[in-house]
Short mmCIF file of C-alpha atoms in Angstrom, two decimals:
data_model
loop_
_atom_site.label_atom_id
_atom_site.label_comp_id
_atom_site.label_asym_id
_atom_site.label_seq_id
_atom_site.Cartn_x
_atom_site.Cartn_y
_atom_site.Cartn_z
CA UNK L 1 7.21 11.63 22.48
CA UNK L 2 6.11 12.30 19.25
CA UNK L 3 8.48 11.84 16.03
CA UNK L 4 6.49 13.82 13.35
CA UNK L 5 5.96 13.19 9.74
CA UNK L 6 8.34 13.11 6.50
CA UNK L 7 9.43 11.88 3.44
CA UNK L 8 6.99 12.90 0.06
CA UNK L 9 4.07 11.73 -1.98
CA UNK L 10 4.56 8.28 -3.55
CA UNK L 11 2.14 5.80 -5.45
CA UNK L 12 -1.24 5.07 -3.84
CA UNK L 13 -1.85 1.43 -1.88
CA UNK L 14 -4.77 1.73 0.21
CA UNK L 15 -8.24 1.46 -1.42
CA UNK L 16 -11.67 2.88 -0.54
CA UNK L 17 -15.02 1.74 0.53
CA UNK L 18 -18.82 1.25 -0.86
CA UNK L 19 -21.68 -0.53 -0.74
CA UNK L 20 -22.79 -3.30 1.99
CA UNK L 21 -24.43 -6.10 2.88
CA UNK L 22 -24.22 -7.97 6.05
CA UNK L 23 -25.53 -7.15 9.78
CA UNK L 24 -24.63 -6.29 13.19
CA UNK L 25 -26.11 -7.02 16.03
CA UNK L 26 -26.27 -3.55 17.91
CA UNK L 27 -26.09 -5.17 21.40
CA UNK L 28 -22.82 -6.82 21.32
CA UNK L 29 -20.75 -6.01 23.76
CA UNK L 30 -17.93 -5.27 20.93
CA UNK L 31 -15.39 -3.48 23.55
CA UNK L 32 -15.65 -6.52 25.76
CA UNK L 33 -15.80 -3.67 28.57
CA UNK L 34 -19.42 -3.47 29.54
CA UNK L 35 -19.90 -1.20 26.76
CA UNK L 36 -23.16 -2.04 24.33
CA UNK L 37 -23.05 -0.54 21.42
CA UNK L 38 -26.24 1.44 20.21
CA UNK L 39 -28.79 2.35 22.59
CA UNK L 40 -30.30 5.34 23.92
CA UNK L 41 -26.99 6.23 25.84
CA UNK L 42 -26.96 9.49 27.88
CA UNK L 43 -25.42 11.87 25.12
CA UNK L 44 -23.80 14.33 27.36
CA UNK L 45 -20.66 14.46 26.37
CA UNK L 46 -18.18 14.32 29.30
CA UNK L 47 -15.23 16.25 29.63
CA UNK L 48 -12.07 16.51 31.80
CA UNK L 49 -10.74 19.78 33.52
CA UNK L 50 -7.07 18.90 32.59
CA UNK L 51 -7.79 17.71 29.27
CA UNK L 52 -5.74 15.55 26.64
CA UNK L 53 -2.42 17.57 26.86
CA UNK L 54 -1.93 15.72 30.66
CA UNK L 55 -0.55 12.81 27.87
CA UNK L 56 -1.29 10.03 29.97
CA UNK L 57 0.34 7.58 27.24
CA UNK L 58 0.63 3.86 27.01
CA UNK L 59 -2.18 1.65 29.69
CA UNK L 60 -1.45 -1.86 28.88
CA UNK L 61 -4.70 -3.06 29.92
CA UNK L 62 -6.49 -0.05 28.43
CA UNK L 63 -8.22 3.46 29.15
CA UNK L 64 -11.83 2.13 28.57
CA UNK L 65 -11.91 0.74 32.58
CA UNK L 66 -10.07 4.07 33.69
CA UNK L 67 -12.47 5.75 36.09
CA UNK L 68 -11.23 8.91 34.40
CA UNK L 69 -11.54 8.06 31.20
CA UNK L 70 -14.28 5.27 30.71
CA UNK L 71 -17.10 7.80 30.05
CA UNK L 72 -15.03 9.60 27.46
CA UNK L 73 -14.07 6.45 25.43
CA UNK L 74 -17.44 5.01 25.66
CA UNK L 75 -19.10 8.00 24.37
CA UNK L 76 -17.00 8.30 21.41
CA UNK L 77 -17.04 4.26 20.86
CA UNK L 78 -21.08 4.70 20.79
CA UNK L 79 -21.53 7.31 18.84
CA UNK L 80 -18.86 5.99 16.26
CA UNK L 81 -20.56 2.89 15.97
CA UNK L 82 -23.76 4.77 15.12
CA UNK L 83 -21.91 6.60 12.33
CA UNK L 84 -21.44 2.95 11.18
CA UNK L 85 -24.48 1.32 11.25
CA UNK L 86 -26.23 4.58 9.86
CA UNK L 87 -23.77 4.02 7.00
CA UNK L 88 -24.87 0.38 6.69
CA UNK L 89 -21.41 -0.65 7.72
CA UNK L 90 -19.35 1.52 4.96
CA UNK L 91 -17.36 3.17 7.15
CA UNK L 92 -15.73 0.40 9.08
CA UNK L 93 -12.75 0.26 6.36
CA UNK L 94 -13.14 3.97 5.27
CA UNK L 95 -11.96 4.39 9.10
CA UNK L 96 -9.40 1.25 8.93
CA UNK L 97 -8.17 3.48 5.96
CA UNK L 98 -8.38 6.46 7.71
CA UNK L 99 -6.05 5.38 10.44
CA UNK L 100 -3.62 3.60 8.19
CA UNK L 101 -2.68 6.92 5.93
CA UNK L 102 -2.40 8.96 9.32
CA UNK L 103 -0.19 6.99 11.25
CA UNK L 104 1.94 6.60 8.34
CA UNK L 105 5.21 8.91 9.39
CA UNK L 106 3.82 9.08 13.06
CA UNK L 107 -0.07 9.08 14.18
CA UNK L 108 -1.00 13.22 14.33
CA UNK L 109 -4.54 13.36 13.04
CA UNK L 110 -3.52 15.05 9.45
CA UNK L 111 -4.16 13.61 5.77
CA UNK L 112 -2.83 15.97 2.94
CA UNK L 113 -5.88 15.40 0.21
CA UNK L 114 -4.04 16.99 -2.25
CA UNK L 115 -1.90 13.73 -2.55
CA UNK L 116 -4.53 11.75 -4.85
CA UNK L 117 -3.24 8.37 -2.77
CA UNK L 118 -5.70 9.82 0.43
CA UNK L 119 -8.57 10.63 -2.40
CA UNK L 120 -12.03 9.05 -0.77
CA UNK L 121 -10.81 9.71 2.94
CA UNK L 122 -12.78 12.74 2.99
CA UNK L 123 -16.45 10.81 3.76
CA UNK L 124 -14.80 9.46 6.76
CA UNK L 125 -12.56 12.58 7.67
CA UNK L 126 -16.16 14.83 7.61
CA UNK L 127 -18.17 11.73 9.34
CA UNK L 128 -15.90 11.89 12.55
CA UNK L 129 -15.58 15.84 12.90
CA UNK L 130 -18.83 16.47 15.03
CA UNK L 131 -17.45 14.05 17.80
CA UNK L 132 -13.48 15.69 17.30
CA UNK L 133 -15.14 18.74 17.66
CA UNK L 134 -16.95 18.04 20.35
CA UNK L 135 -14.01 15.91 22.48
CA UNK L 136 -11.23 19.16 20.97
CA UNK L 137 -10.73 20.53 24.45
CA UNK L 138 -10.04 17.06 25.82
CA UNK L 139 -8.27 14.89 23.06
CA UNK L 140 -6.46 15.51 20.27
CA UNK L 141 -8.09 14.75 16.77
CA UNK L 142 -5.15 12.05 16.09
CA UNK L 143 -6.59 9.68 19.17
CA UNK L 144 -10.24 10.18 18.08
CA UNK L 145 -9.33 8.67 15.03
CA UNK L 146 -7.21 6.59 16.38
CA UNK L 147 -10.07 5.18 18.82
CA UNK L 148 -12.73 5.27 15.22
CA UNK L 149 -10.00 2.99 13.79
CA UNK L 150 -10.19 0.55 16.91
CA UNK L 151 -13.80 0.45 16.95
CA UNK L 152 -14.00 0.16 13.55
CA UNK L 153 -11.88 -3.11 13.55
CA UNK L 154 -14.43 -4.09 16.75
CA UNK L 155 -17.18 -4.02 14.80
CA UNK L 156 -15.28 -5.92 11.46
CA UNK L 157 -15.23 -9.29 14.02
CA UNK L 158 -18.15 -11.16 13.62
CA UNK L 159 -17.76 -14.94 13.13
CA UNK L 160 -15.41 -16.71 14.95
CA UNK L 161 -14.93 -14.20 17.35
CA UNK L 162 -12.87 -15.60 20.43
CA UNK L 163 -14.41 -15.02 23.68
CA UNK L 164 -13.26 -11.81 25.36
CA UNK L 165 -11.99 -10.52 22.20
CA UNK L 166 -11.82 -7.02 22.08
CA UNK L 167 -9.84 -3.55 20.92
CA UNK L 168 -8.83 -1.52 24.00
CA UNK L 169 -7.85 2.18 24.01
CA UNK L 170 -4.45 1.37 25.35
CA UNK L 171 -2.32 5.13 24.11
CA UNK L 172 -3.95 8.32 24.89
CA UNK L 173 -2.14 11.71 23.74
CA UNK L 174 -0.84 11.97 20.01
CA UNK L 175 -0.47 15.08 18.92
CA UNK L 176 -2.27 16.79 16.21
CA UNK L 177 -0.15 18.23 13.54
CA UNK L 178 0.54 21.57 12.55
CA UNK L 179 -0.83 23.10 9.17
CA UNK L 180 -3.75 21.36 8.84
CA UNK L 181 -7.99 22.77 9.16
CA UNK L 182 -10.01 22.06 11.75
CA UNK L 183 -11.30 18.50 10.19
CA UNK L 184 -7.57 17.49 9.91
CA UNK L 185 -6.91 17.89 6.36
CA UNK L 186 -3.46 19.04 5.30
CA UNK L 187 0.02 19.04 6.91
CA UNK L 188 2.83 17.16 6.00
CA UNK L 189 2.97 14.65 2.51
CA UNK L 190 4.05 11.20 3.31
CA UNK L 191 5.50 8.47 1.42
CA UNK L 192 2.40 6.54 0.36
CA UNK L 193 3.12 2.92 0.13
CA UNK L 194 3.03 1.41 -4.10
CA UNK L 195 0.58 -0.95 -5.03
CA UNK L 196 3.11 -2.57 -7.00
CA UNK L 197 5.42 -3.66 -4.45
CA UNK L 198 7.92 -6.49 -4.53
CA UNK L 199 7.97 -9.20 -1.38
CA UNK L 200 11.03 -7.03 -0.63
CA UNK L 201 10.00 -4.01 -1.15
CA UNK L 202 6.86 -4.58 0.79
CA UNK L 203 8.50 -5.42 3.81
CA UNK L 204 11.21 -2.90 4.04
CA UNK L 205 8.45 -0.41 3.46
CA UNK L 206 6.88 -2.00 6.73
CA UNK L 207 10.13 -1.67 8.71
CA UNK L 208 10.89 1.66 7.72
CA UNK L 209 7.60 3.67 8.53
CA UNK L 210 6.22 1.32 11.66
CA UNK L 211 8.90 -0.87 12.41
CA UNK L 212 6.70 -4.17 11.75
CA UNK L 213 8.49 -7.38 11.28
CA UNK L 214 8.06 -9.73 8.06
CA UNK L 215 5.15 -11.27 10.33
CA UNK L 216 3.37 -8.14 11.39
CA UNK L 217 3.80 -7.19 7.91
CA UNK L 218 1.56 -10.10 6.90
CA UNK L 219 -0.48 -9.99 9.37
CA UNK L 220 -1.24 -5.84 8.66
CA UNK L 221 -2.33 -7.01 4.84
CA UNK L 222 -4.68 -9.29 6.28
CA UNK L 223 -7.63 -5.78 6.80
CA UNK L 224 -7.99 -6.19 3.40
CA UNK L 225 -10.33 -8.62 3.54
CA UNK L 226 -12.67 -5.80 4.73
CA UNK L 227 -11.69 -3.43 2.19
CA UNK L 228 -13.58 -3.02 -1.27
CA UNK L 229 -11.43 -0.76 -3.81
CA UNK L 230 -13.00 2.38 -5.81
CA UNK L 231 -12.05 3.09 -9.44
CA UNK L 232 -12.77 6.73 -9.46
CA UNK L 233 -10.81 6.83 -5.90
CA UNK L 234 -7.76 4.53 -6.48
CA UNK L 235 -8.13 3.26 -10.36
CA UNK L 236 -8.65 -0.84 -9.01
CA UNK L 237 -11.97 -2.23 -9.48
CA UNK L 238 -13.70 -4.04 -11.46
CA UNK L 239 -15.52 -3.17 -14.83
CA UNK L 240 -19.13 -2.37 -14.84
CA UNK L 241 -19.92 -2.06 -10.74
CA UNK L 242 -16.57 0.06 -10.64
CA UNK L 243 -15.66 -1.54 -7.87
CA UNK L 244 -13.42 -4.56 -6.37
CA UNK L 245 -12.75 -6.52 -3.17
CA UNK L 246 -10.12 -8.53 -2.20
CA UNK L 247 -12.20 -11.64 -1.52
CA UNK L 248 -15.61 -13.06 -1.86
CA UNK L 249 -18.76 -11.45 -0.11
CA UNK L 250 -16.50 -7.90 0.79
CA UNK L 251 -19.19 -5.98 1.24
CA UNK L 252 -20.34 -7.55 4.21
CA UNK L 253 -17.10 -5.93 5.84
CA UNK L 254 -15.96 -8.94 7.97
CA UNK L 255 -12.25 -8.81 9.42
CA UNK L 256 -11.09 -12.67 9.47
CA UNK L 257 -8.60 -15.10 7.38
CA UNK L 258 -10.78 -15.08 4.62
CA UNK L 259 -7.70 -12.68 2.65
CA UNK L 260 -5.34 -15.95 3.09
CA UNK L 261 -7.65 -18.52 1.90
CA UNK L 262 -7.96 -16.57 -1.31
CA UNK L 263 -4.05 -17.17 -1.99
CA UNK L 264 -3.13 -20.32 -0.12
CA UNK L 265 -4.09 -23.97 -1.20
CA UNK L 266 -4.09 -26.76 0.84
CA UNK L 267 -1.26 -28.24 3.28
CA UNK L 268 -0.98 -30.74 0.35
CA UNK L 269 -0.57 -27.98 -2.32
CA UNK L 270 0.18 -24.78 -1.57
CA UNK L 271 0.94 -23.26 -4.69
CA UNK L 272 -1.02 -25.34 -7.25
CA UNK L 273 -3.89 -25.54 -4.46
CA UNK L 274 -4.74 -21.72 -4.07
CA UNK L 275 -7.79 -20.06 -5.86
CA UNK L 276 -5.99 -19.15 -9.76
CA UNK L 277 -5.53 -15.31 -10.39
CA UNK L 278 -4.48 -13.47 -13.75
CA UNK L 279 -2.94 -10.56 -14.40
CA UNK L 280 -5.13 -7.52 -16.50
CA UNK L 281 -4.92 -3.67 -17.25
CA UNK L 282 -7.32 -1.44 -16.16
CA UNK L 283 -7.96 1.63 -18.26
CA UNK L 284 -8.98 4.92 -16.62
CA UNK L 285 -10.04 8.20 -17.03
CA UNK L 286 -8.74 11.36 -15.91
CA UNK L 287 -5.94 11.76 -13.78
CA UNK L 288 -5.98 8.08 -12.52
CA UNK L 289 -3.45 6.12 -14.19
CA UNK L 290 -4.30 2.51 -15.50
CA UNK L 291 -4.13 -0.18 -12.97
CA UNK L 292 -2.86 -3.66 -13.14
CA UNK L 293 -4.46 -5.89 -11.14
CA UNK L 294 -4.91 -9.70 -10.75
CA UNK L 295 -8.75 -10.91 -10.97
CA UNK L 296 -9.95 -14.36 -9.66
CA UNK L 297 -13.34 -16.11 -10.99
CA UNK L 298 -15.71 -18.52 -9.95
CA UNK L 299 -17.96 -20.29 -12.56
CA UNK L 300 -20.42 -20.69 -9.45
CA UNK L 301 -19.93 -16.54 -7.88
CA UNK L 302 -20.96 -13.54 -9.41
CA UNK L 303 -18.01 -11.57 -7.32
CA UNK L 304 -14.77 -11.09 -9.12
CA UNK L 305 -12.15 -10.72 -6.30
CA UNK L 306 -9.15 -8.33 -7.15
CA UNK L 307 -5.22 -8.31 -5.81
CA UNK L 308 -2.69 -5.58 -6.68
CA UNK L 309 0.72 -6.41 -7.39
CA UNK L 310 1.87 -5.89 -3.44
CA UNK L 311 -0.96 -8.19 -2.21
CA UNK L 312 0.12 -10.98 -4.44
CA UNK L 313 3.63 -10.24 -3.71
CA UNK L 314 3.00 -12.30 -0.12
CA UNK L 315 3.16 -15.29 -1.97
CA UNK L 316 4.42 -14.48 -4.91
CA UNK L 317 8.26 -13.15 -5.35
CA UNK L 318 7.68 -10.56 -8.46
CA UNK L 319 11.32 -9.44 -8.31
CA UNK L 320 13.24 -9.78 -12.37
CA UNK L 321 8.93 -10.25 -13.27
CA UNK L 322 7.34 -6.83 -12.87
CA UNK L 323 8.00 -4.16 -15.71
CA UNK L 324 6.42 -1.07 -17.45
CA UNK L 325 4.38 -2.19 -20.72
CA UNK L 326 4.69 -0.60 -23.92
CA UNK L 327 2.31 1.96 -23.07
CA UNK L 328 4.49 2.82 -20.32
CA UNK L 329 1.74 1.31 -17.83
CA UNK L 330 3.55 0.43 -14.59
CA UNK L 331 2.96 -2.90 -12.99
CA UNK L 332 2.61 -5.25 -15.93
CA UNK L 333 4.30 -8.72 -14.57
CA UNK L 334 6.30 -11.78 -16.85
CA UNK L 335 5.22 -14.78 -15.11
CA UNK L 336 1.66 -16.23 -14.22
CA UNK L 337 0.74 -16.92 -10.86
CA UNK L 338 0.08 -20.55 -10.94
CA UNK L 339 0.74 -23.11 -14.29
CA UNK L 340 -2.25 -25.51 -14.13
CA UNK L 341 -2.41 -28.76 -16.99
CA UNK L 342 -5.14 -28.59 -19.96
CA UNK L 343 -6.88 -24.89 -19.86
CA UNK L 344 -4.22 -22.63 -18.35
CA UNK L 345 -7.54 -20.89 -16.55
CA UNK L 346 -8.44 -23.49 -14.41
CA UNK L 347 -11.70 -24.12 -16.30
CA UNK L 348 -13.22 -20.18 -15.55
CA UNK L 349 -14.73 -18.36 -17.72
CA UNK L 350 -12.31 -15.40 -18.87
CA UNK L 351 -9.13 -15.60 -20.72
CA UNK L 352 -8.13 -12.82 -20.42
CA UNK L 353 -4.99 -13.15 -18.91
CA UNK L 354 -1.58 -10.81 -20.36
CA UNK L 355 1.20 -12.80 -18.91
CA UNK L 356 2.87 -13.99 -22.67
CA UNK L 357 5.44 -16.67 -21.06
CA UNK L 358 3.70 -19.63 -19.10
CA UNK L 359 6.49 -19.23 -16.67
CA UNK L 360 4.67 -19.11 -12.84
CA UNK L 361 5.59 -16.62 -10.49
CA UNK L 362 8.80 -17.90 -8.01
CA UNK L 363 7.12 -18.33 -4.49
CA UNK L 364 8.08 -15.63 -2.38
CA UNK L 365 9.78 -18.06 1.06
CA UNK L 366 9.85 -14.84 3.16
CA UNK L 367 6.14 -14.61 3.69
CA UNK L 368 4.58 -17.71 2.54
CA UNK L 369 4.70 -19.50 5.72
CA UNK L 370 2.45 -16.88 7.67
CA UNK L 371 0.34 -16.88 5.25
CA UNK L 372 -0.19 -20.50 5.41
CA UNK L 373 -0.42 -20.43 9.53
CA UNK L 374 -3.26 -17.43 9.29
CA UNK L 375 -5.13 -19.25 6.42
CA UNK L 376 -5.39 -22.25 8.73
CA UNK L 377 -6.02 -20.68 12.16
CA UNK L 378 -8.48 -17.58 12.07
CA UNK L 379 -8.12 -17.42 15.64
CA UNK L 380 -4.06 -16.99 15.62
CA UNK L 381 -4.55 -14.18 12.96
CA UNK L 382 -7.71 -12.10 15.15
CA UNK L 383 -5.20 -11.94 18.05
CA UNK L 384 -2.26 -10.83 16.29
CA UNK L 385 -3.94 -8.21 14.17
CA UNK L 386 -5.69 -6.69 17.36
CA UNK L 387 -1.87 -6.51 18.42
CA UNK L 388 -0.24 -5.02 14.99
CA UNK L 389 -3.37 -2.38 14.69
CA UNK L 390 -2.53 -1.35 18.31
CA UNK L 391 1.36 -1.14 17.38
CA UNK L 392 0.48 0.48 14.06
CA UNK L 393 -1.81 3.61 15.87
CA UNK L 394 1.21 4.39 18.05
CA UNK L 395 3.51 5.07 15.35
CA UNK L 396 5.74 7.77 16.48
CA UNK L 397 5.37 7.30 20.13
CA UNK L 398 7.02 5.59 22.87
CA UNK L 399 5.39 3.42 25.51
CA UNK L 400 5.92 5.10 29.11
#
């Protein structure tokens, strides 16, 4: 059953896509079904007499082996990946995004883009209509994005991949929304998650809308290593290129425990061990508002990796530390995320940091363990993210 969308608009979280480097090998057997991706498949598309309104639900093992539903799945899983490589990868977390904002309030294949939080889903939204529009007598819009999201994440894995690793179809038959085009945009607002979240804040936002734990939670915030945020989409980013990932080499669009490592020292030193970030405003035009963000450099790396306030927020406890500025700029935060001895920067090459007090940031004891476990086992975190994903595209649905 299907438990439909509410609430309003809120504060944007999710960021956008560009630019790649990186490869794929196109005959990896991503689905870990028999499937090879790329090819000269037969591109017939296949279709069912009862179609996607027999609901056949939850398959614990997955669709993709179905005999009635293998030829479906791998057609769209094909063709999808060719969207992505054509794209040189870009749309692997433009779809991740894609099937974030939907299943937020319940998975039904709608995105209102007149909330500006959903502004740059429209390349992916267009990108996957030709195979919707094909599949529309057969499946419902919500589980071909649903299975672009999966394969999406497939194709994210490429070192340290465990053997057999894969992201089955397991829920067939969401329902599309009412109110809403053809492409699925429109329908219902939904309470967008804030970049500036508090630890608690964070979590109970997590609970609420997809009833993750404080460890799915966690492990949910970990797809950001594959993400690389937009300026003129979400107002993070970094001067000059405009844009901003979370870690180092982002653009090669790899899902693995890299997001940790950038916020976790050693066992020995947690806090005084993990990479130093710093707090600055970014100033935009138009509608956008400014952004704070925290920035990390590297004498020896071009790349400037970026955090909003909820990322840092799994290892930092902003609570009593986040206010609005003078300028009434929301996000600005009291305390710095690490103290370090001589040069408060760690010895890199920008001081530009706005925090006034050297006070450091409170560690925030809810999360900080899980992030230590992922940033240490890269394996642990691929198998529960395949999990959480799989939880996260059946929002709104029951298992049966």
């Amino acid at each position: 059953s299907y438990s439909g969308k509410g609430g309003k608009s809120g504060s944007g979280y999710s960021s956008s896509t560009d630019s790649s480097s990186g490869s794929v090998d196109n005959n990896q057997d991503w689905a870990g079904d028999g499937w090879i991706g790329g090819g000269d498949e037969d591109t017939t598309v296949p279709s069912h007499d009862d179609g996607w309104n027999s609901s056949p639900g939850w398959n614990s093992d997955g669709w993709d082996n179905d005999g009635h539903y293998k030829a479906d799945i791998d057609y769209v899983r094909s063709h999808v990946t060719q969207l992505i490589n054509d794209s040189d990868r870009k749309l692997i977390p433009k779809f991740l995004r894609l099937g974030f904002h939907d299943c937020i309030g319940g998975c039904d294949g709608c995105v209102d883009m007149d909330n500006p939080d959903n502004k740059g889903l429209a390349e992916p939204i267009e990108a996957i209509y030709p195979i919707v529009r094909k599949f529309e007598e057969s499946y419902s819009r919500a589980d071909i994005w649903a299975l672009a999201t999966l394969v999406s994440a497939d194709l994210a894995v490429v070192d340290g991949r465990p053997h057999g690793y894969h992201f089955p179809m397991r829920h067939i038959g969401r329902k599309d929304c009412s109110g809403a085009d053809v492409t699925g945009v429109g329908g219902p607002n939904v309470d967008m998650p804030s970049n500036d979240f508090t630890t608690h804040e964070l979590l109970a936002y997590f609970k609420k809308y997809f009833d993750f734990s404080t460890d799915e939670t966690v492990t949910i915030m970990g797809v950001h290593a594959v993400g690389v945020a937009h300026r003129e989409n979400v107002g993070f980013g970094n001067e000059g290129d405009e844009q901003g990932g979370w870690v180092f080499d982002a653009r090669s669009y790899q899902l693995n425990n890299r997001y940790y490592d950038m916020m976790v020292g050693d066992e020995g030193d947690l806090v005084h061990g993990a990479p130093a970030w710093h707090l600055e405003l970014v100033q935009n035009d138009g509608d956008i508002p400014n952004r704070y963000q925290w920035y990390h450099e590297h004498q020896e790396r071009r790349e400037r990796p970026i955090m909003t306030n909820a990322d840092i927020a799994l290892v930092r406890d902003l609570k009593d530390h986040m206010y609005v500025d003078r300028n009434g700029n929301e996000g600005a935060v009291a305390c710095d995320f690490k103290l370090e001895g001589g040069d408060p920067y760690g010895g890199y090459e920008r001081r530009r940091s706005l925090q006034g007090g050297r006070v450091a940031c409170p560690v925030a004891s809810k999360t900080i363990e899980k992030m230590v476990e992922y940033k240490m086992d890269n394996e642990m975190f691929l198998y529960d993210f395949e999990k959480v994903l799989e939880k996260m595209l059946k929002t709104g649905y029951r298992e049966r």
